[in-house]
Structures are given as structure tokens and as C-alpha cells.
mmCIF file of C-alpha atoms in Angstrom:
data_model
loop_
_atom_site.group_PDB
_atom_site.id
_atom_site.type_symbol
_atom_site.label_atom_id
_atom_site.label_comp_id
_atom_site.label_asym_id
_atom_site.label_seq_id
_atom_site.Cartn_x
_atom_site.Cartn_y
_atom_site.Cartn_z
ATOM 1 C CA UNK A 1 143.515 -57.904 54.021
ATOM 2 C CA UNK A 2 145.409 -60.646 55.902
ATOM 3 C CA UNK A 3 149.084 -60.494 55.620
ATOM 4 C CA UNK A 4 151.400 -63.485 55.046
ATOM 5 C CA UNK A 5 155.289 -63.092 55.065
ATOM 6 C CA UNK A 6 157.696 -65.612 53.888
ATOM 7 C CA UNK A 7 161.581 -65.652 54.947
ATOM 8 C CA UNK A 8 164.173 -65.876 53.400
ATOM 9 C CA UNK A 9 162.932 -63.911 49.984
ATOM 10 C CA UNK A 10 165.752 -65.530 48.040
ATOM 11 C CA UNK A 11 168.514 -68.000 48.934
ATOM 12 C CA UNK A 12 171.425 -69.317 46.940
ATOM 13 C CA UNK A 13 173.028 -72.567 48.334
ATOM 14 C CA UNK A 14 175.306 -75.520 46.978
ATOM 15 C CA UNK A 15 173.968 -78.817 46.119
ATOM 16 C CA UNK A 16 173.513 -81.581 49.145
ATOM 17 C CA UNK A 17 172.743 -78.590 51.601
ATOM 18 C CA UNK A 18 169.240 -77.964 53.370
ATOM 19 C CA UNK A 19 167.482 -74.944 53.074
ATOM 20 C CA UNK A 20 164.352 -73.984 55.434
ATOM 21 C CA UNK A 21 161.786 -71.719 54.588
ATOM 22 C CA UNK A 22 159.529 -70.037 56.915
ATOM 23 C CA UNK A 23 155.879 -69.348 56.107
ATOM 24 C CA UNK A 24 154.331 -66.635 59.075
ATOM 25 C CA UNK A 25 150.644 -65.404 59.029
ATOM 26 C CA UNK A 26 151.030 -62.059 61.008
ATOM 27 C CA UNK A 27 147.717 -60.957 61.698
ATOM 28 C CA UNK A 28 145.490 -64.035 61.711
ATOM 29 C CA UNK A 29 145.486 -67.680 62.713
ATOM 30 C CA UNK A 30 145.834 -70.340 60.199
ATOM 31 C CA UNK A 31 145.210 -73.749 60.869
ATOM 32 C CA UNK A 32 145.927 -74.459 57.272
ATOM 33 C CA UNK A 33 148.508 -73.311 55.176
ATOM 34 C CA UNK A 34 149.778 -74.417 51.594
ATOM 35 C CA UNK A 35 153.177 -74.777 50.099
ATOM 36 C CA UNK A 36 153.609 -74.049 46.113
ATOM 37 C CA UNK A 37 156.161 -74.255 43.866
ATOM 38 C CA UNK A 38 156.187 -72.285 40.633
ATOM 39 C CA UNK A 39 158.951 -73.189 37.602
ATOM 40 C CA UNK A 40 159.755 -70.178 35.315
ATOM 41 C CA UNK A 41 156.629 -69.397 33.124
ATOM 42 C CA UNK A 42 154.603 -72.136 34.756
ATOM 43 C CA UNK A 43 151.735 -72.528 36.895
ATOM 44 C CA UNK A 44 151.743 -72.547 40.828
ATOM 45 C CA UNK A 45 151.626 -76.453 41.567
ATOM 46 C CA UNK A 46 150.788 -77.191 45.200
ATOM 47 C CA UNK A 47 152.997 -79.126 46.859
ATOM 48 C CA UNK A 48 151.818 -79.702 50.126
ATOM 49 C CA UNK A 49 148.918 -79.005 52.662
ATOM 50 C CA UNK A 50 150.169 -78.218 56.486
ATOM 51 C CA UNK A 51 147.733 -78.271 59.003
ATOM 52 C CA UNK A 52 149.040 -77.161 62.573
ATOM 53 C CA UNK A 53 149.534 -79.848 64.823
ATOM 54 C CA UNK A 54 149.520 -82.723 62.304
ATOM 55 C CA UNK A 55 151.284 -84.272 59.403
ATOM 56 C CA UNK A 56 151.080 -82.502 56.065
ATOM 57 C CA UNK A 57 149.418 -83.896 53.317
ATOM 58 C CA UNK A 58 151.468 -84.115 50.344
ATOM 59 C CA UNK A 59 150.582 -84.267 46.876
ATOM 60 C CA UNK A 60 151.376 -86.704 44.398
ATOM 61 C CA UNK A 61 154.869 -87.143 43.286
ATOM 62 C CA UNK A 62 156.166 -84.652 46.007
ATOM 63 C CA UNK A 63 158.592 -86.279 48.155
ATOM 64 C CA UNK A 64 157.752 -86.126 51.869
ATOM 65 C CA UNK A 65 161.225 -87.009 52.908
ATOM 66 C CA UNK A 66 162.854 -84.564 50.623
ATOM 67 C CA UNK A 67 160.421 -81.710 51.514
ATOM 68 C CA UNK A 68 159.901 -81.828 55.247
ATOM 69 C CA UNK A 69 157.086 -79.328 56.506
ATOM 70 C CA UNK A 70 156.381 -78.199 60.059
ATOM 71 C CA UNK A 71 153.346 -76.578 61.289
ATOM 72 C CA UNK A 72 153.699 -76.013 65.079
ATOM 73 C CA UNK A 73 151.749 -73.124 65.511
ATOM 74 C CA UNK A 74 149.187 -71.043 64.160
ATOM 75 C CA UNK A 75 151.330 -68.697 62.783
ATOM 76 C CA UNK A 76 154.044 -70.507 61.459
ATOM 77 C CA UNK A 77 154.680 -73.083 58.789
ATOM 78 C CA UNK A 78 158.163 -74.242 57.552
ATOM 79 C CA UNK A 79 159.307 -75.964 54.386
ATOM 80 C CA UNK A 80 162.771 -77.563 54.661
ATOM 81 C CA UNK A 81 163.973 -78.621 51.116
ATOM 82 C CA UNK A 82 166.810 -81.532 52.253
ATOM 83 C CA UNK A 83 169.969 -82.401 50.162
ATOM 84 C CA UNK A 84 168.680 -79.594 47.658
ATOM 85 C CA UNK A 85 169.891 -80.428 43.878
ATOM 86 C CA UNK A 86 169.552 -77.810 41.166
ATOM 87 C CA UNK A 87 166.471 -79.446 39.695
ATOM 88 C CA UNK A 88 164.846 -77.931 43.185
ATOM 89 C CA UNK A 89 165.655 -74.408 42.103
ATOM 90 C CA UNK A 90 162.274 -72.825 42.102
ATOM 91 C CA UNK A 91 159.909 -69.935 43.561
ATOM 92 C CA UNK A 92 158.203 -71.408 46.389
ATOM 93 C CA UNK A 93 155.038 -69.987 47.662
ATOM 94 C CA UNK A 94 153.185 -70.324 50.737
ATOM 95 C CA UNK A 95 149.328 -69.550 51.388
ATOM 96 C CA UNK A 96 147.668 -69.293 54.860
ATOM 97 C CA UNK A 97 143.982 -69.971 54.567
ATOM 98 C CA UNK A 98 141.307 -67.289 56.484
ATOM 99 C CA UNK A 99 138.120 -69.460 56.654
ATOM 100 C CA UNK A 100 135.753 -69.885 54.902
ATOM 101 C CA UNK A 101 137.959 -70.273 51.539
ATOM 102 C CA UNK A 102 140.442 -67.107 50.845
ATOM 103 C CA UNK A 103 143.870 -67.782 50.497
ATOM 104 C CA UNK A 104 146.084 -65.117 51.212
ATOM 105 C CA UNK A 105 150.158 -65.617 49.516
ATOM 106 C CA UNK A 106 153.595 -65.099 50.997
ATOM 107 C CA UNK A 107 155.755 -63.076 48.714
ATOM 108 C CA UNK A 108 157.420 -66.151 47.908
ATOM 109 C CA UNK A 109 161.099 -67.662 48.172
ATOM 110 C CA UNK A 110 163.408 -67.945 45.100
ATOM 111 C CA UNK A 111 165.596 -70.795 45.552
ATOM 112 C CA UNK A 112 169.015 -71.257 43.541
ATOM 113 C CA UNK A 113 171.085 -74.491 44.346
ATOM 114 C CA UNK A 114 174.426 -74.302 42.447
ATOM 115 C CA UNK B 1 141.807 -84.493 40.650
ATOM 116 C CA UNK B 2 140.646 -81.327 39.497
ATOM 117 C CA UNK B 3 141.815 -79.835 36.551
ATOM 118 C CA UNK B 4 141.959 -76.202 35.321
ATOM 119 C CA UNK B 5 142.534 -75.144 31.775
ATOM 120 C CA UNK B 6 143.162 -71.446 30.996
ATOM 121 C CA UNK B 7 142.991 -69.804 27.607
ATOM 122 C CA UNK B 8 144.645 -68.314 25.806
ATOM 123 C CA UNK B 9 148.137 -68.337 27.505
ATOM 124 C CA UNK B 10 149.359 -64.952 25.804
ATOM 125 C CA UNK B 11 147.387 -62.042 25.169
ATOM 126 C CA UNK B 12 147.977 -58.744 23.806
ATOM 127 C CA UNK B 13 145.359 -56.040 23.274
ATOM 128 C CA UNK B 14 145.450 -52.555 22.714
ATOM 129 C CA UNK B 15 145.361 -50.053 25.467
ATOM 130 C CA UNK B 16 141.660 -49.214 26.160
ATOM 131 C CA UNK B 17 140.161 -52.354 24.416
ATOM 132 C CA UNK B 18 138.841 -55.333 26.040
ATOM 133 C CA UNK B 19 140.727 -58.670 27.238
ATOM 134 C CA UNK B 20 138.839 -61.857 27.979
ATOM 135 C CA UNK B 21 140.431 -64.936 29.233
ATOM 136 C CA UNK B 22 138.655 -68.229 29.912
ATOM 137 C CA UNK B 23 138.909 -71.268 31.913
ATOM 138 C CA UNK B 24 137.442 -74.881 32.210
ATOM 139 C CA UNK B 25 137.345 -76.829 35.205
ATOM 140 C CA UNK B 26 136.302 -80.684 35.696
ATOM 141 C CA UNK B 27 135.470 -81.282 39.210
ATOM 142 C CA UNK B 28 131.524 -80.285 39.516
ATOM 143 C CA UNK B 29 132.337 -80.003 43.591
ATOM 144 C CA UNK B 30 134.457 -76.881 42.883
ATOM 145 C CA UNK B 31 132.618 -74.181 44.314
ATOM 146 C CA UNK B 32 134.499 -71.094 44.558
ATOM 147 C CA UNK B 33 136.503 -69.885 41.700
ATOM 148 C CA UNK B 34 139.020 -66.958 42.157
ATOM 149 C CA UNK B 35 140.698 -64.856 39.720
ATOM 150 C CA UNK B 36 144.989 -63.660 40.781
ATOM 151 C CA UNK B 37 147.227 -61.278 39.048
ATOM 152 C CA UNK B 38 150.954 -62.028 39.174
ATOM 153 C CA UNK B 39 153.795 -59.900 38.485
ATOM 154 C CA UNK B 40 156.829 -61.024 38.015
ATOM 155 C CA UNK B 41 158.826 -62.120 41.121
ATOM 156 C CA UNK B 42 155.746 -61.653 43.022
ATOM 157 C CA UNK B 43 152.781 -62.990 44.763
ATOM 158 C CA UNK B 44 149.584 -63.708 43.222
ATOM 159 C CA UNK B 45 146.849 -61.205 44.234
ATOM 160 C CA UNK B 46 143.260 -61.862 44.439
ATOM 161 C CA UNK B 47 141.548 -59.370 41.587
ATOM 162 C CA UNK B 48 137.899 -61.354 41.877
ATOM 163 C CA UNK B 49 136.507 -64.110 42.749
ATOM 164 C CA UNK B 50 132.933 -65.853 42.309
ATOM 165 C CA UNK B 51 130.982 -68.231 44.421
ATOM 166 C CA UNK B 52 129.029 -71.301 42.585
ATOM 167 C CA UNK B 53 125.773 -69.881 43.340
ATOM 168 C CA UNK B 54 126.415 -66.690 41.463
ATOM 169 C CA UNK B 55 126.557 -66.268 37.527
ATOM 170 C CA UNK B 56 128.220 -62.982 37.260
ATOM 171 C CA UNK B 57 130.357 -60.705 39.540
ATOM 172 C CA UNK B 58 131.580 -57.180 38.393
ATOM 173 C CA UNK B 59 133.656 -54.446 40.212
ATOM 174 C CA UNK B 60 134.982 -51.656 38.264
ATOM 175 C CA UNK B 61 136.869 -52.407 35.094
ATOM 176 C CA UNK B 62 137.074 -56.383 36.343
ATOM 177 C CA UNK B 63 134.124 -58.857 35.562
ATOM 178 C CA UNK B 64 133.658 -62.816 35.973
ATOM 179 C CA UNK B 65 131.085 -64.804 35.003
ATOM 180 C CA UNK B 66 130.304 -68.490 35.924
ATOM 181 C CA UNK B 67 128.741 -70.879 33.621
ATOM 182 C CA UNK B 68 128.624 -73.917 36.416
ATOM 183 C CA UNK B 69 126.771 -76.367 33.914
ATOM 184 C CA UNK B 70 129.107 -76.003 31.290
ATOM 185 C CA UNK B 71 132.031 -76.013 34.052
ATOM 186 C CA UNK B 72 133.486 -72.901 32.434
ATOM 187 C CA UNK B 73 134.132 -69.569 33.871
ATOM 188 C CA UNK B 74 135.481 -66.055 32.155
ATOM 189 C CA UNK B 75 137.573 -62.640 33.196
ATOM 190 C CA UNK B 76 136.707 -59.758 31.362
ATOM 191 C CA UNK B 77 138.751 -56.499 31.519
ATOM 192 C CA UNK B 78 137.343 -53.580 30.318
ATOM 193 C CA UNK B 79 139.217 -50.259 29.169
ATOM 194 C CA UNK B 80 142.626 -52.134 29.793
ATOM 195 C CA UNK B 81 145.344 -49.980 31.160
ATOM 196 C CA UNK B 82 149.552 -50.611 30.788
ATOM 197 C CA UNK B 83 149.397 -51.391 34.685
ATOM 198 C CA UNK B 84 147.089 -54.654 33.801
ATOM 199 C CA UNK B 85 149.928 -55.932 32.023
ATOM 200 C CA UNK B 86 150.990 -59.286 34.036
ATOM 201 C CA UNK B 87 149.830 -62.832 34.496
ATOM 202 C CA UNK B 88 146.651 -63.605 35.048
ATOM 203 C CA UNK B 89 145.677 -66.910 36.662
ATOM 204 C CA UNK B 90 142.357 -68.486 37.245
ATOM 205 C CA UNK B 91 141.426 -70.846 40.166
ATOM 206 C CA UNK B 92 138.992 -73.295 41.302
ATOM 207 C CA UNK B 93 138.668 -74.479 44.989
ATOM 208 C CA UNK B 94 136.820 -77.522 46.360
ATOM 209 C CA UNK B 95 135.464 -76.941 49.903
ATOM 210 C CA UNK B 96 135.632 -80.677 50.596
ATOM 211 C CA UNK B 97 139.521 -81.247 50.145
ATOM 212 C CA UNK B 98 140.355 -77.263 50.626
ATOM 213 C CA UNK B 99 142.462 -77.338 47.440
ATOM 214 C CA UNK B 100 142.942 -74.563 44.985
ATOM 215 C CA UNK B 101 143.924 -75.580 41.796
ATOM 216 C CA UNK B 102 145.632 -73.223 39.415
ATOM 217 C CA UNK B 103 145.167 -73.012 35.600
ATOM 218 C CA UNK B 104 147.831 -72.352 33.217
ATOM 219 C CA UNK B 105 148.035 -68.795 33.656
ATOM 220 C CA UNK B 106 147.915 -65.829 30.825
ATOM 221 C CA UNK B 107 150.520 -63.456 29.783
ATOM 222 C CA UNK B 108 148.457 -60.392 29.485
ATOM 223 C CA UNK B 109 150.468 -57.318 27.434
ATOM 224 C CA UNK B 110 148.772 -53.707 26.797
ATOM 225 C CA UNK B 111 150.025 -52.269 23.783
ATOM 226 C CA UNK B 112 150.107 -48.373 24.610
#
């Protein structure tokens, strides 16, 4: 199956700093990628849809100025958590869509904000 | 928007017995229903899926049924094994907005 990678797999940062997470589709081109957040023992919640060459579409309640998404190429989307705070600590997972419908998930990035 | 409910939240079954997880969805436009298995700290892995024009699909010990009229679908695992222990998520997909909405998850524990 298709492979999606994420980097880094885990990151610890100080409150107030920014963190960038990369999501790459390794063996296919993805015009659409998705970013999810998963708190402990909870489900995956869609944060935003990332479309190559255009602005991301954010879900209700997700601050677009705090969670910056860039999808500059067909194989790379980045999520930057700006001015991170402890409540942003979570498991962030990206997925890339292989048309027509299947999504392949990255391994996730565990963010801990101290 | 779409809302997917999943039951039960936890399920313990004896090894060799069957496990059933049920989901309901709200958006009649949803037309694709995947099931994912997620182990602790790992990515969700697709284990089976079903399209809205199909009522049942089976893959070895795993089967999924869909009742489009009632807007519910179920995952059936037979002859359960310890390695089936994980969290299982149902999801619904809408081709129109390309969104995948997840259920709340079921923590399945297989008792040896």
C-alpha cells in the first residue's frame, strides 16, 4: 500500500515556541492531505484539509493563525503549531488521500509542550 | 456535519469468541465506511471497508455489514485472537466534501 511518513515522530518544546511537523507521501502524489489531532483515549478529530497550491480549509474551532498549514508540493504538507502551549500537547496525525477515497495515515507526531 | 456514534466504548471477549462493534452515522450523503485498527501510539490501519452499494463484505475473520436505510454499520470479528486487542474506529466518508469522520472508538481486549 501507499506510504506516508511524518517527521518528527515526537517533539518536546517549551511553551511559547513554534513547532513544525512534516507529512510526506513517499510513493504517490497527494493533492489532498489531512491533519488530525488525537488526545489520549479519544478519537481522531479532523483539524484541517490541506490542498496542494491553495489555502487549507480549517474545521470549526481550529484557529488557522495558530495551526499554519502549507502544502507546497504534491508530496509534502507541513503543520506549524505557533506559540505552543501545554494544552496543544497531543498526537498529531496526517493522512494523504489516494483517489478516489482511501486515506493513508502517517505514523503520527507526539507533541509535548512544557 | 456528519456525526458518527460507536458502541461499545470497551469490549472484552474470551479468545476464540466473536466481537461485534456497531456504528451509526447521520449524513445520508456518506457513501464509504472504513474500519481502522489502532495500536497504542501507532497510526490507524485500515482493516476493512464497505461502500454504500454493498450490504456485506468479508475478509477472512473480519466482516462488515451496512444498513443504509437505518444508517448503521457493524464490524464482526470471529475466532478472536490476542493480537486482535487494540482500539477500533469506524468512520464515514463523504465524497462531496472528502471528509472522513471517525467514531469514538472501541477498546477491544481479548482475554487469553
